[in-house]
Amino acid sequence: MERTNKEELLIEERDGTGRITRRWLHSPDSHKITQVRAPHHHPLPHIANTSNTAAGFVVNMRQILYDAFLPIGYPDSVTPDYLGYQTYDSLQAFFSTITGLLSNRAILQGLGVGDPNSSATYALLLTVLKDGISRVATIVFAYRFGLVIEPECKRYRFLADIFNDSAFFLDLFSPYFDPWTKVAAIVLAEALRAMCGVAAGASKAALSKHFARRNNLSELNAKEASQETAVGLVGLLVGSIVVRFVEGREAVFALMVFLVFVHLGMNYLGVRCVQLAILNQQRATILFEHYAQTKRVLTPAQVASRENIVFWSPVIKNHRGEVVARIRFATSYADAMAADVKSTGTRHVLIKCEGQSEKEGMAAAGFVLCVCEDGDIATVKILLLGDDSHDEANDRNTLKAWYYAILIGRDRQLGTKTGTRKLLGAIPVDEIKIDDEDEKLDFEALREAGWDVKEANLDAFAPRIGMCYTGKKKQ
């Protein structure tokens, strides 16, 4: 029902997250619209709004800075670990800019700037060689590691800066080498810089995908570029002063060592802040081992605190810290069927699915575990069955395969053997039924703890096997 009085209307504007961005008063008599200057409710500290024009200007400028460098709707539009990572990422970019200036001065000296015995042709040919090697290194590195960067994005984000800083040191020392060694150092530095570009670009894309909550992936990338540009400008200003006053070889070397260690430290702390909710091999191993021991599900934050950023291998240890098993995906069908060179025995294990009839194909289980015994240490190879489509069912089978591989690695006598079947009448497989409900993987508990069980990043190079008799349609 319409009101008959002439009260002013209060209009509120909200962004996509439901946050109030503006308030207006609309007078029915004069049709006058005025903006209500209320305090800006932003998650970061703000200056209370007053009638003072200067204070209002400061508030507006601060809002402009927020909108320029933070995603719209922050913090609701990103994950909670976004600000911590971006803070350290900006700091490492600052120190990297200063290091780059010192390195560039050495590169110019290596190209012959200031050397009367050097020619422009020599510098040009050296530049062509650098660029050519850089392009080849980009192609080779992307071909070899492109598929594993997303599952290991934290590791490759850190390794990218190790590549970059190694290139800085090669550039720094290149003027002091003999001509041929100088060329080799400059070319190798360019190759390392190309590897850094691939690793950093791909890992940043994976991290941005993790941070984005409201289909704002492109905005996050744009805002990150703005942040790096602003930090880079400050770094250029400070670096120009540093380069002007630090010229001695010992002083430059000492400063480079300091800057590189601080740079790597900031990068390490940055990736340490990230709490990925999609399981890769390391996170799955940490999560499933703890679950098998305690029946409690760790959260992404708890698993992140236990992750090893650089050095990790998929091994299972007992309570004394001794390695009892190694886990990996079979690289091919032949790899799964063949015994390891040092193994004393090999058996193939199928985890029987509930409700699966005896007539159903074995592919219904989703995987076969190939256990190769080698004394006290076993190698458990996972052979994935089914099609190559990337759907939720396949990802769940992959998670279950890794979970049961861990259990069998810890206890070779896991479950109850219900018999031996043959895959299409050819491959003997021990069928095991898990009797204890506590040994089964609870996907609902994983989801409640914050894990994304609809996607898994465990099997980057693992093939999925489809089988049939010759001349018949495969299973």
PDB file of C-alpha atoms in Angstrom, residues 37-42 44-67:
ATOM      1  CA  ARG A  37      27.503  10.483   3.315  1.00  0.00           C
ATOM      2  CA  ALA A  38      27.600   7.549   5.706  1.00  0.00           C
ATOM      3  CA  PRO A  39      30.789   5.898   6.939  1.00  0.00           C
ATOM      4  CA  HIS A  40      32.140   3.486   4.359  1.00  0.00           C
ATOM      5  CA  HIS A  41      31.880  -0.030   5.699  1.00  0.00           C
ATOM      6  CA  HIS A  42      35.036  -1.631   4.415  1.00  0.00           C
ATOM      7  CA  LEU A  44      40.013  -2.652   6.320  1.00  0.00           C
ATOM      8  CA  PRO A  45      40.465   0.231   8.801  1.00  0.00           C
ATOM      9  CA  HIS A  46      38.682   3.383   7.698  1.00  0.00           C
ATOM     10  CA  ILE A  47      38.382   6.994   8.658  1.00  0.00           C
ATOM     11  CA  ALA A  48      35.025   7.904  10.139  1.00  0.00           C
ATOM     12  CA  ASN A  49      32.995  10.194   7.925  1.00  0.00           C
ATOM     13  CA  THR A  50      32.598  13.758   9.113  1.00  0.00           C
ATOM     14  CA  SER A  51      31.290  16.946   7.647  1.00  0.00           C
ATOM     15  CA  ASN A  52      34.860  18.044   7.104  1.00  0.00           C
ATOM     16  CA  THR A  53      35.621  18.256   3.385  1.00  0.00           C
ATOM     17  CA  ALA A  54      39.240  17.165   3.807  1.00  0.00           C
ATOM     18  CA  ALA A  55      38.234  14.073   5.741  1.00  0.00           C
ATOM     19  CA  GLY A  56      35.658  13.241   3.085  1.00  0.00           C
ATOM     20  CA  PHE A  57      38.323  13.581   0.404  1.00  0.00           C
ATOM     21  CA  VAL A  58      40.587  11.176   2.283  1.00  0.00           C
ATOM     22  CA  VAL A  59      37.748   8.678   2.569  1.00  0.00           C
ATOM     23  CA  ASN A  60      37.059   8.901  -1.161  1.00  0.00           C
ATOM     24  CA  MET A  61      40.731   8.496  -2.046  1.00  0.00           C
ATOM     25  CA  ARG A  62      41.040   5.501   0.214  1.00  0.00           C
ATOM     26  CA  GLN A  63      38.001   3.952  -1.443  1.00  0.00           C
ATOM     27  CA  ILE A  64      39.553   4.548  -4.856  1.00  0.00           C
ATOM     28  CA  LEU A  65      42.720   2.759  -3.728  1.00  0.00           C
ATOM     29  CA  TYR A  66      40.678  -0.149  -2.382  1.00  0.00           C
ATOM     30  CA  ASP A  67      38.807  -0.478  -5.664  1.00  0.00           C
TER      31      ASP A  67
END
